[in-house]
Structure formats: structure tokens, C-alpha cells
Short mmCIF file of C-alpha atoms in Angstrom, two decimals:
data_model
loop_
_atom_site.label_atom_id
_atom_site.label_comp_id
_atom_site.label_asym_id
_atom_site.label_seq_id
_atom_site.Cartn_x
_atom_site.Cartn_y
_atom_site.Cartn_z
CA MET A 1 19.05 -26.16 2.66
CA PRO A 2 16.32 -25.69 0.04
CA GLU A 3 13.19 -23.80 1.08
CA HIS A 4 10.93 -26.85 0.72
CA ASP A 5 13.19 -28.76 3.13
CA LEU A 6 13.27 -25.85 5.58
CA ILE A 7 9.50 -25.77 5.86
CA SER A 8 9.29 -29.48 6.56
CA ALA A 9 12.12 -30.02 9.05
CA GLY A 10 12.02 -29.05 12.70
CA ALA A 11 8.83 -26.96 12.73
CA PRO A 12 6.28 -27.36 15.54
CA PRO A 13 3.90 -30.28 14.81
CA GLY A 14 1.22 -29.33 12.33
CA THR A 15 2.68 -25.97 11.29
CA THR A 16 4.29 -27.26 8.10
CA GLY A 17 0.77 -27.79 6.79
CA ASP A 18 -0.38 -24.43 8.11
CA LEU A 19 2.26 -22.44 6.23
CA PRO A 20 1.17 -23.44 2.70
CA LEU A 21 -2.43 -22.84 3.76
CA LEU A 22 -1.57 -19.33 4.99
CA ARG A 23 0.47 -18.53 1.90
CA ASP A 24 -2.25 -19.62 -0.52
CA ALA A 25 -4.99 -17.81 1.39
CA ALA A 26 -2.97 -14.62 1.80
CA ARG A 27 -2.09 -14.63 -1.89
CA GLU A 28 -5.76 -14.83 -2.91
CA ALA A 29 -6.74 -12.21 -0.34
CA GLY A 30 -4.11 -9.97 -1.92
CA VAL A 31 -5.68 -10.53 -5.33
CA ILE A 32 -9.05 -9.54 -3.88
CA ALA A 33 -7.62 -6.39 -2.28
CA MET A 34 -5.87 -5.38 -5.50
CA ARG A 35 -9.24 -5.24 -7.28
CA TYR A 36 -10.06 -2.27 -5.05
CA PHE A 37 -6.60 -0.67 -4.89
CA GLY A 38 -6.68 2.70 -6.63
CA ASN A 39 -10.38 2.27 -7.48
CA ASN A 40 -11.97 4.43 -4.75
CA PRO A 41 -13.56 1.71 -2.61
CA GLN A 42 -16.34 2.58 -0.22
CA VAL A 43 -14.94 3.67 3.16
CA TRP A 44 -16.36 3.84 6.68
CA MET A 45 -14.78 5.15 9.89
CA LYS A 46 -14.30 2.90 12.92
CA GLY A 47 -14.43 4.78 16.18
CA GLY A 48 -14.47 8.02 14.25
CA THR A 49 -10.75 7.94 13.41
CA SER A 50 -9.74 4.65 11.76
CA PRO A 51 -10.79 3.96 8.15
CA VAL A 52 -12.06 0.60 6.95
CA SER A 53 -13.01 -0.12 3.36
CA GLU A 54 -15.00 -2.63 1.38
CA ALA A 55 -11.63 -4.08 0.36
CA ASP A 56 -10.86 -4.89 4.02
CA HIS A 57 -14.25 -6.57 4.42
CA ALA A 58 -13.95 -8.57 1.19
CA ALA A 59 -10.47 -9.85 2.02
CA ASP A 60 -11.49 -10.64 5.60
CA ALA A 61 -14.55 -12.60 4.49
CA TYR A 62 -12.45 -14.68 2.09
CA LEU A 63 -9.77 -15.40 4.69
CA ARG A 64 -12.28 -16.32 7.39
CA GLU A 65 -14.20 -18.69 5.14
CA THR A 66 -11.10 -20.30 3.65
CA LEU A 67 -8.97 -20.69 6.75
CA LEU A 68 -11.73 -21.88 9.09
CA ALA A 69 -12.99 -24.33 6.48
CA ALA A 70 -9.53 -25.88 6.45
CA ARG A 71 -9.00 -25.69 10.24
CA PRO A 72 -12.45 -25.61 11.91
CA ASP A 73 -10.93 -26.24 15.35
CA TYR A 74 -8.78 -23.09 15.24
CA GLY A 75 -9.85 -19.84 16.83
CA TRP A 76 -10.30 -16.62 14.84
CA LEU A 77 -9.01 -13.14 15.69
CA SER A 78 -9.22 -10.46 13.01
CA GLU A 79 -9.26 -6.68 12.94
CA GLU A 80 -12.41 -6.73 10.82
CA THR A 81 -14.39 -9.41 12.66
CA ALA A 82 -16.18 -8.90 15.99
CA ASP A 83 -14.13 -10.74 18.59
CA ASP A 84 -15.71 -13.93 19.92
CA PRO A 85 -14.31 -15.13 23.28
CA VAL A 86 -14.96 -18.70 22.13
CA ARG A 87 -11.56 -18.43 20.43
CA LEU A 88 -9.89 -18.51 23.86
CA SER A 89 -10.78 -22.19 24.20
CA ALA A 90 -8.98 -23.11 20.95
CA ARG A 91 -5.45 -24.48 21.09
CA ARG A 92 -4.45 -22.55 17.97
CA THR A 93 -5.81 -19.30 16.60
CA PHE A 94 -5.65 -17.53 13.26
CA VAL A 95 -4.61 -13.91 13.82
CA VAL A 96 -5.44 -11.83 10.75
CA ASP A 97 -5.31 -8.31 9.40
CA PRO A 98 -6.86 -8.44 5.92
CA ILE A 99 -5.20 -5.13 4.98
CA ASP A 100 -2.54 -3.82 7.34
CA GLY A 101 -2.03 -0.19 6.40
CA THR A 102 -5.57 0.62 5.25
CA ARG A 103 -4.94 4.36 5.40
CA GLY A 104 -1.98 4.05 3.05
CA PHE A 105 -3.94 1.63 0.84
CA LEU A 106 -6.66 4.24 0.43
CA GLU A 107 -4.09 6.93 -0.36
CA GLY A 108 -2.54 4.81 -3.11
CA GLN A 109 0.63 3.92 -1.20
CA ARG A 110 1.99 0.47 -2.07
CA THR A 111 3.39 -0.56 1.33
CA TRP A 112 0.33 -2.37 2.68
CA CYS A 113 -0.03 -6.09 3.23
CA VAL A 114 -2.26 -8.99 4.12
CA SER A 115 -1.07 -10.34 7.47
CA VAL A 116 -1.94 -13.88 8.60
CA ALA A 117 -0.54 -15.94 11.45
CA VAL A 118 -1.18 -19.06 13.48
CA VAL A 119 -0.68 -18.61 17.23
CA GLU A 120 -0.45 -21.21 19.99
CA HIS A 121 0.11 -20.46 23.70
CA GLY A 122 0.74 -16.81 22.82
CA ARG A 123 3.51 -17.51 20.30
CA THR A 124 3.38 -17.31 16.52
CA LEU A 125 3.93 -20.70 14.86
CA ALA A 126 3.58 -19.57 11.23
CA GLY A 127 3.43 -16.10 9.72
CA VAL A 128 2.86 -14.68 6.25
CA LEU A 129 2.80 -11.13 4.90
CA GLU A 130 1.44 -10.82 1.37
CA CYS A 131 2.30 -7.42 -0.13
CA PRO A 132 0.86 -7.55 -3.67
CA ALA A 133 1.38 -3.92 -4.62
CA MET A 134 5.08 -4.40 -3.82
CA ASN A 135 5.25 -7.87 -5.43
CA GLU A 136 6.59 -9.22 -2.15
CA THR A 137 5.68 -12.18 0.05
CA TYR A 138 7.31 -12.75 3.45
CA TRP A 139 6.95 -15.87 5.57
CA ALA A 140 8.56 -17.71 8.47
CA LEU A 141 8.36 -20.76 10.69
CA PRO A 142 10.09 -20.99 14.10
CA GLY A 143 13.71 -22.04 13.88
CA GLN A 144 13.77 -22.13 10.08
CA GLY A 145 14.57 -18.61 8.99
CA ALA A 146 12.58 -15.87 7.30
CA PHE A 147 12.00 -15.54 3.56
CA ARG A 148 11.09 -12.89 1.06
CA ASN A 149 9.95 -14.19 -2.33
CA GLY A 150 11.68 -17.49 -1.61
CA LYS A 151 15.05 -16.03 -0.59
CA ARG A 152 16.27 -16.07 2.97
CA ILE A 153 16.51 -12.65 4.61
CA ALA A 154 18.33 -11.19 7.60
CA VAL A 155 18.58 -7.96 9.51
CA ARG A 156 21.49 -5.78 8.47
CA LYS A 157 24.58 -4.97 10.50
CA LEU A 158 24.53 -1.55 12.09
CA ALA A 159 26.51 1.07 10.19
CA ASP A 160 27.69 4.52 11.32
CA THR A 161 24.25 5.88 10.41
CA ALA A 162 21.15 4.10 11.68
CA GLU A 163 17.90 4.37 9.72
CA ILE A 164 14.95 4.40 12.06
CA SER A 165 11.19 4.87 11.96
CA GLY A 166 8.65 5.75 14.64
CA LEU A 167 7.47 8.67 16.70
CA LYS A 168 9.84 11.65 16.85
CA GLN A 169 8.83 12.09 20.48
CA LEU A 170 10.48 8.76 21.22
CA THR A 171 13.60 9.22 19.09
CA ASP A 172 14.10 12.52 20.89
CA LEU A 173 14.45 10.53 24.13
CA MET A 174 17.41 8.55 22.79
CA PRO A 175 20.92 9.45 24.05
CA ALA A 176 22.46 12.40 22.19
CA ASP A 177 25.27 10.32 20.69
CA TRP A 178 22.70 8.00 19.13
CA GLN A 179 20.52 10.84 17.92
CA ALA A 180 23.51 12.15 16.00
CA ARG A 181 23.71 8.84 14.13
CA LEU A 182 20.03 8.60 13.18
CA LYS A 183 18.48 8.97 9.76
CA ARG A 184 14.69 9.25 9.71
CA ALA A 185 13.05 6.75 7.36
CA PRO A 186 9.91 7.63 5.37
CA TYR A 187 6.83 6.64 7.35
CA SER A 188 4.86 3.56 6.28
CA PRO A 189 1.29 3.29 7.62
CA SER A 190 1.63 -0.51 7.72
CA LEU A 191 3.34 -1.54 10.95
CA ALA A 192 3.69 -5.10 9.66
CA TYR A 193 5.52 -3.84 6.59
CA ARG A 194 7.87 -1.71 8.71
CA LEU A 195 8.82 -4.81 10.70
CA ALA A 196 9.35 -6.70 7.44
CA MET A 197 11.67 -3.91 6.27
CA ILE A 198 13.82 -4.48 9.36
CA ALA A 199 13.80 -8.22 8.73
CA ASN A 200 14.82 -7.63 5.13
CA GLY A 201 17.68 -5.26 6.01
CA ALA A 202 15.98 -2.20 4.53
CA LEU A 203 15.54 -0.46 7.90
CA ASP A 204 17.44 -0.69 11.17
CA ALA A 205 14.76 -0.18 13.80
CA THR A 206 11.40 1.29 14.68
CA PHE A 207 9.51 2.46 17.70
CA VAL A 208 5.90 1.24 17.85
CA LYS A 209 3.48 3.60 19.55
CA PRO A 210 1.03 2.20 22.11
CA ASN A 211 -2.19 0.51 20.95
CA ALA A 212 -0.80 -1.82 18.29
CA HIS A 213 -2.97 -4.94 18.16
CA ASP A 214 -2.16 -8.62 17.75
CA TRP A 215 -3.28 -8.61 14.12
CA ASP A 216 -0.81 -5.83 13.29
CA ILE A 217 2.26 -7.68 14.52
CA ALA A 218 1.75 -11.43 15.12
CA ALA A 219 2.97 -12.52 11.67
CA ALA A 220 5.65 -9.85 11.28
CA ASP A 221 7.06 -10.56 14.75
CA LEU A 222 7.96 -14.13 13.77
CA ILE A 223 9.41 -12.99 10.44
CA LEU A 224 11.58 -10.41 12.22
CA ARG A 225 12.71 -12.90 14.86
CA GLU A 226 13.66 -15.51 12.28
CA ALA A 227 15.65 -12.83 10.42
CA GLY A 228 17.74 -12.14 13.53
CA GLY A 229 15.79 -9.26 15.08
CA GLN A 230 13.36 -8.86 17.95
CA LEU A 231 10.18 -7.06 18.91
CA LEU A 232 10.18 -6.13 22.61
CA ASP A 233 7.72 -4.59 25.03
CA GLN A 234 8.43 -2.08 27.80
CA HIS A 235 9.66 -4.90 30.05
CA GLY A 236 12.10 -6.25 27.49
CA ARG A 237 9.90 -9.23 26.68
CA ALA A 238 8.47 -10.54 23.44
CA PRO A 239 4.73 -9.85 23.13
CA LEU A 240 2.20 -12.64 23.55
CA TYR A 241 -0.74 -13.01 21.17
CA ALA A 242 -4.34 -14.24 21.00
CA GLY A 243 -5.05 -13.89 24.69
CA GLU A 244 -7.87 -11.96 26.33
CA VAL A 245 -6.02 -8.66 25.83
CA THR A 246 -5.09 -8.04 22.20
CA ARG A 247 -3.71 -4.50 22.52
CA HIS A 248 -0.11 -3.65 23.36
CA GLY A 249 1.79 -0.79 24.91
CA ALA A 250 4.85 0.85 23.38
CA LEU A 251 7.16 -1.57 21.56
CA ALA A 252 10.63 -1.48 20.05
CA ALA A 253 11.86 -3.46 17.04
CA GLY A 254 15.36 -3.96 15.71
CA SER A 255 18.47 -5.87 16.63
CA GLY A 256 21.67 -5.65 18.60
CA GLU A 257 22.91 -2.53 20.35
CA LEU A 258 20.42 -0.23 18.66
CA LEU A 259 17.46 -2.32 19.83
CA ALA A 260 18.84 -2.19 23.38
CA VAL A 261 18.81 1.62 23.20
CA LEU A 262 15.22 1.70 21.89
CA ALA A 263 14.12 -0.80 24.53
CA GLY A 264 15.67 1.42 27.19
CA VAL A 265 13.68 4.39 25.93
CA ILE A 266 10.30 2.65 26.10
CA ALA A 267 11.16 1.08 29.47
CA GLY A 268 11.59 4.59 30.80
CA LEU A 269 8.06 5.53 29.76
CA ASP A 270 6.74 3.71 32.84
CA ALA A 271 9.11 5.52 35.16
#
């Protein structure tokens, strides 16, 4: 089925209009961010450890103005905007990270992205990752597949060697027979992009250390799920988004037997 038919058939009511809105806004936010990429933008530290740049603020301001002008009844949750509990009364919420992977962005790495999603009742209804330095755009709607640059994508079948990302402390907890099959993937500071790599068949799985936030994963979660993978918490459940608590514990992403092994590892962290 052609892409334009996929995004108009079977999606939750209203989301077919949200997806083009998200794609257009994310694309322009990517253009804004690229003006700063490699040009030494001004940087501040949040909480003493996490960098934020004028590029993050510029992209966030554009997205907030554009998206809320189009959907004034939606809530707003963004990494770079002070959280307003008023959003909890909205039926749908924009969940945004204007630059996911800011640290890598500032170091000149290309694997960063603009992440935008629409969430209702804790579930992502539309998700877009705009990755302008990689010339890639990912998007998904529930039940209609995931796409990269207009082509449908899927997780890859597990081979004899599994390529995995995430904390070594967690991979070291995997069974010995699995550890013997692992190949460590180069680290990407953008969690959203790592999940997109799994969705696109470029990576098999990743552990996600505790303290990921909704804006890091809401869009990528849907893209991964529609590509045949899953993102699971320590109880084996899919995360919920845009609630009162926006921070998550350890997570595991992947598919099939390998995901089951990763999920078992993080489940044991509570033991």
C-alpha cells in the first residue's frame, strides 16, 4: 500500500492530520538546529552535568509556537520548557525533544535528531524523528508500519552475532552463552536514534539506563514498535508517557529472543 494511503487508513481519529504537522514542524526545527551545528553555539549546563545550547532553545521555541498554534487544545511536554501541570488536563499532548543527543551535537557527531510525538492516554499516536545531519526522517502511526525516508523499515532477524548497545555493566549480566555472541556497537548519545537504528535493522538491541525521560523515547518507541520491535520496562511492560511522572527506570529495546534476555536482565535489577 502506498505511504499516503497508509497514513490515512486505520489510524486513531485525528492522528492522520497530526503526522503531517509533526513532520513539517520537525523538518523546520532540523533546519534551525543545522544553522548551529558545527558553529560553536552558546552552551549552558543544566543541573551541572547536562549541556543545553542555544540551538536547543531555538528549535524548542519554534516547535512550541508552531505546534500549539495548530493544536491549542493539546498539552506540551518538552525537555527545554518548564513543565506546566496544566498539560495533564489535555486529552492529547505534544512530547518533544528539540535536539535529542545534545552532547553529540556539540561534539560534531551526526547522530542527533529532533523528536516529536503526540500522546494520548499514555500511548504515542504519532511519532517523528528528524535527523538532518544524517539526511534521515523516521515516522510512524499505530498499526501502519514505520518508515525511514518514505520506505518501510523493520527490525532485522537475529544472526549468530548480535550487535548491541548500552551499559557494559548490564551486558555483563547477560547469560554467558549470549555474551559470547555479542558485538558492541559504537555508542550514540541520542537514545532516540539508537532506537531508530533497531527499527531500521542497523542494530539488534540496546539497554537503556535509568532516568530516560518521555521526550527521549515517546516518538522512537512507536517507530520501533511499528517496525516489529519493543521497548520494555523492568516489569516487561511498554512505558506510558505524558503522565505526572516523566522519568523511567531501566529499559530494554529489541525484538524476539534477544529482547527477552535483555528484559530478564533489567527485571533482575529489582531483585
